[in-house]
Coordinates of C-alpha atoms and ligand atoms in Angstrom, one line a residue:
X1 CA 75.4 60.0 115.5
X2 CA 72.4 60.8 117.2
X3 CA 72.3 63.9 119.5
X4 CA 69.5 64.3 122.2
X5 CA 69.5 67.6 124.2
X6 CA 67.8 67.8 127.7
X7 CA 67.5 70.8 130.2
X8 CA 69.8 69.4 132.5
X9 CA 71.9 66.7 133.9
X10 CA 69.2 64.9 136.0
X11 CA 66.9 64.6 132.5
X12 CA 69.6 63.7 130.4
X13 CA 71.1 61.1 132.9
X14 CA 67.6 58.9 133.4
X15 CA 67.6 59.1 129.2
X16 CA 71.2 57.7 129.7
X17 CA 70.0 55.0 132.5
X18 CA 67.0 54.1 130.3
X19 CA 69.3 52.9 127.3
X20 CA 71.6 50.7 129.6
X21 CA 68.0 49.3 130.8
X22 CA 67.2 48.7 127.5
X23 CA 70.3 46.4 126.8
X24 CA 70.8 45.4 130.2
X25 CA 67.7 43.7 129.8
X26 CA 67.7 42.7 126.1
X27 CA 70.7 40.9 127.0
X28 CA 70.9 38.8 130.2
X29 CA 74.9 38.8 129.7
X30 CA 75.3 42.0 128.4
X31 CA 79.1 43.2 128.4
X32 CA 79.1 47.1 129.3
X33 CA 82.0 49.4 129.1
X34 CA 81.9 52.1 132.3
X35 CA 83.4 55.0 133.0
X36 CA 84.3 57.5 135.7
X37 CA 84.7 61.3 136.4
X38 CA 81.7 63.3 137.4
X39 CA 79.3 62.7 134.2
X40 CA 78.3 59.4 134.8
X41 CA 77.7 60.1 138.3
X42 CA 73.9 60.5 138.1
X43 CA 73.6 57.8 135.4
X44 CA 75.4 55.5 138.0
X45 CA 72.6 56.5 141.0
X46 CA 69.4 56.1 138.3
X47 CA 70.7 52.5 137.8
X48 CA 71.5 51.8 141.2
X49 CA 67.5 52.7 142.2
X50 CA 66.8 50.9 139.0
X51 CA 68.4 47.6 140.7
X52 CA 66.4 48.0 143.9
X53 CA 63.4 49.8 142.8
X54 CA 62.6 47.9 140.0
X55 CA 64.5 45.0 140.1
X56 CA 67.3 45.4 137.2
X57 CA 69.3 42.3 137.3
X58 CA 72.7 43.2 136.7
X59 CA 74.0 39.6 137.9
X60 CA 75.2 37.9 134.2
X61 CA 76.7 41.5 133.2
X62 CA 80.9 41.7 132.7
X63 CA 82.2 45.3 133.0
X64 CA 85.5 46.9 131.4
X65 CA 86.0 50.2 132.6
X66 CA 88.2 52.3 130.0
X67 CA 91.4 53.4 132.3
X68 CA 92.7 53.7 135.4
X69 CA 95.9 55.4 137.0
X70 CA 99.3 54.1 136.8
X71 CA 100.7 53.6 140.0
X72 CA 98.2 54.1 142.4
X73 CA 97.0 51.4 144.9
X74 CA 93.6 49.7 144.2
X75 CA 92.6 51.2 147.5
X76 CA 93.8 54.7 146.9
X77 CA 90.6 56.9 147.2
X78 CA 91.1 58.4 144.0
X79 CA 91.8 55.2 142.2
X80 CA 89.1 54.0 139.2
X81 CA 88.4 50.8 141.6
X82 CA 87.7 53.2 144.6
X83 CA 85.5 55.2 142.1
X84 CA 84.0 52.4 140.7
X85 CA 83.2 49.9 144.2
X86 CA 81.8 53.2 146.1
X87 CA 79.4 54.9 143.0
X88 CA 78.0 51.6 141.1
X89 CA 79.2 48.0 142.2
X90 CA 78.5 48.3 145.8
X91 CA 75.4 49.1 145.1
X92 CA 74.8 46.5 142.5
X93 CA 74.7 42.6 142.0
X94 CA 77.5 42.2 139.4
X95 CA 79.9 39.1 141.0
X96 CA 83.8 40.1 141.5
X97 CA 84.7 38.0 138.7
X98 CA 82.6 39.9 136.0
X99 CA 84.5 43.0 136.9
X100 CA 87.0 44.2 134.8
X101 CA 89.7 47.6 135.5
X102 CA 92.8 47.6 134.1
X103 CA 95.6 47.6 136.7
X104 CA 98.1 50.0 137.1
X105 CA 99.7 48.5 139.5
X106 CA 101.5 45.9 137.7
X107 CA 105.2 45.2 136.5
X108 CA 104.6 44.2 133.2
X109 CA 102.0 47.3 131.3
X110 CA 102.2 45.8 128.0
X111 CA 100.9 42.6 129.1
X112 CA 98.2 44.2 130.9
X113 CA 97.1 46.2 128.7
X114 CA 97.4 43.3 125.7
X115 CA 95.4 40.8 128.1
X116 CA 92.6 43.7 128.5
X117 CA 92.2 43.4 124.8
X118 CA 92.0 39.6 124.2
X119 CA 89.6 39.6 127.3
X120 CA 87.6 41.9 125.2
X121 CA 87.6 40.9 122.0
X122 CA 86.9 36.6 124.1
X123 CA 84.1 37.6 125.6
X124 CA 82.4 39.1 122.2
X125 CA 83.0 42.9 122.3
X126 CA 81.4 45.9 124.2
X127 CA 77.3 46.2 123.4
X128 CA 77.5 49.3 125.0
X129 CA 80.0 52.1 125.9
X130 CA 79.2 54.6 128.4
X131 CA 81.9 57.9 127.7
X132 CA 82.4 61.2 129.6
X133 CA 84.7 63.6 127.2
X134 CA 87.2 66.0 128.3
X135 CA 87.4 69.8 127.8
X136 CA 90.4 68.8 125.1
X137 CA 88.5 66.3 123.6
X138 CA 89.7 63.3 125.2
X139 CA 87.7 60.1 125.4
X140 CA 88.9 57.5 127.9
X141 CA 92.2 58.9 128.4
X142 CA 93.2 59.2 124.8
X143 CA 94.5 62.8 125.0
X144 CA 95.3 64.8 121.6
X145 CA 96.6 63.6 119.2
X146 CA 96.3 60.2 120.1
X147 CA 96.0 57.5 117.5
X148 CA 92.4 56.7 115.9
X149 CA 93.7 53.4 115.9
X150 CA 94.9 52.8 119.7
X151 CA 94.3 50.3 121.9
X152 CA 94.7 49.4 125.0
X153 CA 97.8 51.1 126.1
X154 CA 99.9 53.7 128.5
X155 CA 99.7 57.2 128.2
X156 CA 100.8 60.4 129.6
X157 CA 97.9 63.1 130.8
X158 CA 98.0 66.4 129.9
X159 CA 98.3 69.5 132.4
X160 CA 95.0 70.3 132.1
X161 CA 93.9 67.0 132.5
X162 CA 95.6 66.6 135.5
X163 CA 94.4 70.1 136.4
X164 CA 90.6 68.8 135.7
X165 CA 91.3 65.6 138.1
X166 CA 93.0 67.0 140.8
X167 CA 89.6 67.6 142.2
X168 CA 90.1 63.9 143.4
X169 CA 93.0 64.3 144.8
X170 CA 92.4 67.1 147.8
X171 CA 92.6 69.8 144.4
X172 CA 96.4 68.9 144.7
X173 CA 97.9 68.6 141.0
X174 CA 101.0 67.3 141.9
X175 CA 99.4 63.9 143.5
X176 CA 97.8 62.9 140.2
X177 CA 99.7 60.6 138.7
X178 CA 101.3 61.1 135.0
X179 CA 100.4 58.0 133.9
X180 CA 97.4 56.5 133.1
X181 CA 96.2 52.6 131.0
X182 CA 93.3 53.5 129.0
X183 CA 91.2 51.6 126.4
X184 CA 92.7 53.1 122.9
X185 CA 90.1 55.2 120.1
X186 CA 90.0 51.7 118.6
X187 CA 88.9 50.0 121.1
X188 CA 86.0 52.1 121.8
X189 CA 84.9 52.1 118.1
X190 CA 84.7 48.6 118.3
X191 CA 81.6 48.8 120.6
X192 CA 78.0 47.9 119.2
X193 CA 76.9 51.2 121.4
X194 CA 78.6 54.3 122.2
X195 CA 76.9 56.3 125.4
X196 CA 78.5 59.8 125.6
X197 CA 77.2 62.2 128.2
X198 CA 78.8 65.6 128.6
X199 CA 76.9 68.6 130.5
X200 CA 78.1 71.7 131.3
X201 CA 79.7 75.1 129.6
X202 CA 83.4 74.0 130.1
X203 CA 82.2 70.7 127.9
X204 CA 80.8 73.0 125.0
X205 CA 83.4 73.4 122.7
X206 CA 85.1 70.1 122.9
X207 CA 81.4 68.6 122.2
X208 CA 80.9 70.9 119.5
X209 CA 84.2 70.1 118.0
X210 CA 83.0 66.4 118.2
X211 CA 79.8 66.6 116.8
X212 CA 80.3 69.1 113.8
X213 CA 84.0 69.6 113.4
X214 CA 86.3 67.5 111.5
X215 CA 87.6 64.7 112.4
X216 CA 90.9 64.9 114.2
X217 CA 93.0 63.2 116.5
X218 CA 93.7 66.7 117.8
X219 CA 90.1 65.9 119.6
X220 CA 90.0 62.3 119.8
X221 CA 86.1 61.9 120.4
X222 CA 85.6 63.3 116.8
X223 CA 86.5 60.0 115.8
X224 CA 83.1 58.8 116.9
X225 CA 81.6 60.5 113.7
X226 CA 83.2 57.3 112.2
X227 CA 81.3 55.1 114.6
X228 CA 77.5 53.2 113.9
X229 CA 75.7 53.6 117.1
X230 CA 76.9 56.6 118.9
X231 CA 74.5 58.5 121.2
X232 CA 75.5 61.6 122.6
X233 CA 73.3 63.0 125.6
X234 CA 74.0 66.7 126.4
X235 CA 72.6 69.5 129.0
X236 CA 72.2 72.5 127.3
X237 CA 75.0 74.4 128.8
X238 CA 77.3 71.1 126.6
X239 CA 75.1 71.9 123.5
X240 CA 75.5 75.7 123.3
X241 CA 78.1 76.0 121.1
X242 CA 76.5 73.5 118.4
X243 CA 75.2 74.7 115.2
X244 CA 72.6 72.4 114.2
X245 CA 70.4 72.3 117.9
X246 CA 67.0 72.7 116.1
X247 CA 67.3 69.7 114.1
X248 CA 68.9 67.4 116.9
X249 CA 65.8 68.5 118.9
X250 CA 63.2 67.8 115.7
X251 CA 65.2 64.4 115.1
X252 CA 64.1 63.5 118.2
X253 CA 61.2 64.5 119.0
X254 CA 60.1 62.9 115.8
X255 CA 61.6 59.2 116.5
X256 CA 59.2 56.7 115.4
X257 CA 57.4 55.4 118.4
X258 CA 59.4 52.0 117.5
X259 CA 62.9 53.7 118.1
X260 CA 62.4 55.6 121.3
X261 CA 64.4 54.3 124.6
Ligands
PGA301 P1 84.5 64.4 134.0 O1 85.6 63.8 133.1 O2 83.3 63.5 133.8 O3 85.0 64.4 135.4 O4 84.2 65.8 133.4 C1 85.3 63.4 131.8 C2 86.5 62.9 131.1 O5 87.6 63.3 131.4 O6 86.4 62.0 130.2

């Protein structure tokens, strides 16, 4: 796991953009994993003036975003395809076709959410996963005590999860839904790249609990200690209840020219 620490969000979101760049244009076809919530917010804008500033070509990319709501219309403003068209597709040059959100509107879950999967696993895997974590720990929405080894399945939010993402929803808990589809802890580990971005104080123990606790399901993300390639990018609000903050920073301020992003 690598571990870079910036000032603030702004910093540690073009460090985020610069590493999609980096694959993005490694790899014409590149299949990226997205997700929402308020982290990747400023990631999302960096690559949008990426795309028109300096000409990122986004066209041959597939995207899979890791969950949305069970239940609610496509067109629902609080939906993971509202989210999704109004902060980054809109904006970019990825074709209809190429994008992927699992849909919580249909009759049959189980097939949805086995069909996300095979999709997936057809089109060669996820090069790289971008991730926001919850203040309990969750990735995607795989809440505690979820499975290391989920996929693609329902599940049921927690209060405070709900509580968190009511924000979206006029700050009225009772209009976010119970029930969400989300990419399982499995699925996630399966990408080449994990991207985690977390900033803020309310993110600080969860993070730390990631980074330097054991590994639990009790905080799913901790599972990402297992994982190759994982990148975390924190403010320093995120990183101040880590122990080990001098030698993150040393590591990387002391990457070999050939390894910076
Ligand atoms: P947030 O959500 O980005 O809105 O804080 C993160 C998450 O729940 O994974």
């Amino acid at each position: 796991m690598e571990v870079i620490i910036q000032d603030n969000a702004e910093s540690a979101s073009r460090v985020g953009a610069e590493i999609v760049k980096k694959i993005v244009t490694a790899k014409q076809n590149a299949i990226l994993g997205l997700a929402t919530g308020q982290t990747p917010l400023l990631l999302y804008r960096e690559l949008v003036r990426m795309h028109r500033k300096e000409g990122l070509d986004f066209s041959g990319c597939t995207t899979f975003n890791l969950d949305e709501y069970v239940g609610l219309d496509k067109d629902h403003p609080a939906s993971y395809n509202s989210y999704m068209r109004n902060n980054l597709f809109k904006h970019l040059n990825i074709p209809d076709d190429q994008i992927n959100i699992p849909d919580g509107m249909s009759d049959d879950i189980p097939s949805v959410c086995i069909n996300y999967e095979k999709k997936i696993a057809k089109l060669g895997g996820i090069d790289l996963q971008i991730l926001g974590i919850g203040a309990d720990g969750h990735i995607a929405f795989n809440e505690p005590i979820s499975s290391l080894k989920s996929r693609t399945r329902i599940k049921t939010l927690m209060k405070q999860t709900k509580r968190d993402n009511a924000q979206f929803f006029n700050g009225d808990i009772d209009q976010v839904p119970n029930h969400v589809i989300t990419m399982g802890v499995a699925t996630i580990m399966d990408s080449q790249i994990c991207l985690m971005l977390a900033f803020g104080e309310e993110k600080a123990k969860a993070i730390a609990a990631t980074i330097e606790g054991p590994i639990s399901a009790m905080v799913p993300a901790s599972a990402l200690q297992m994982h190759q390639n994982t990148i975390v990018i924190i403010d320093e609000a995120a990183a101040s209840k880590l122990n080990k903050t001098q030698y993150y920073r040393y590591v990387y301020e002391n990457k070999p020219q050939w390894q910076k992003y």
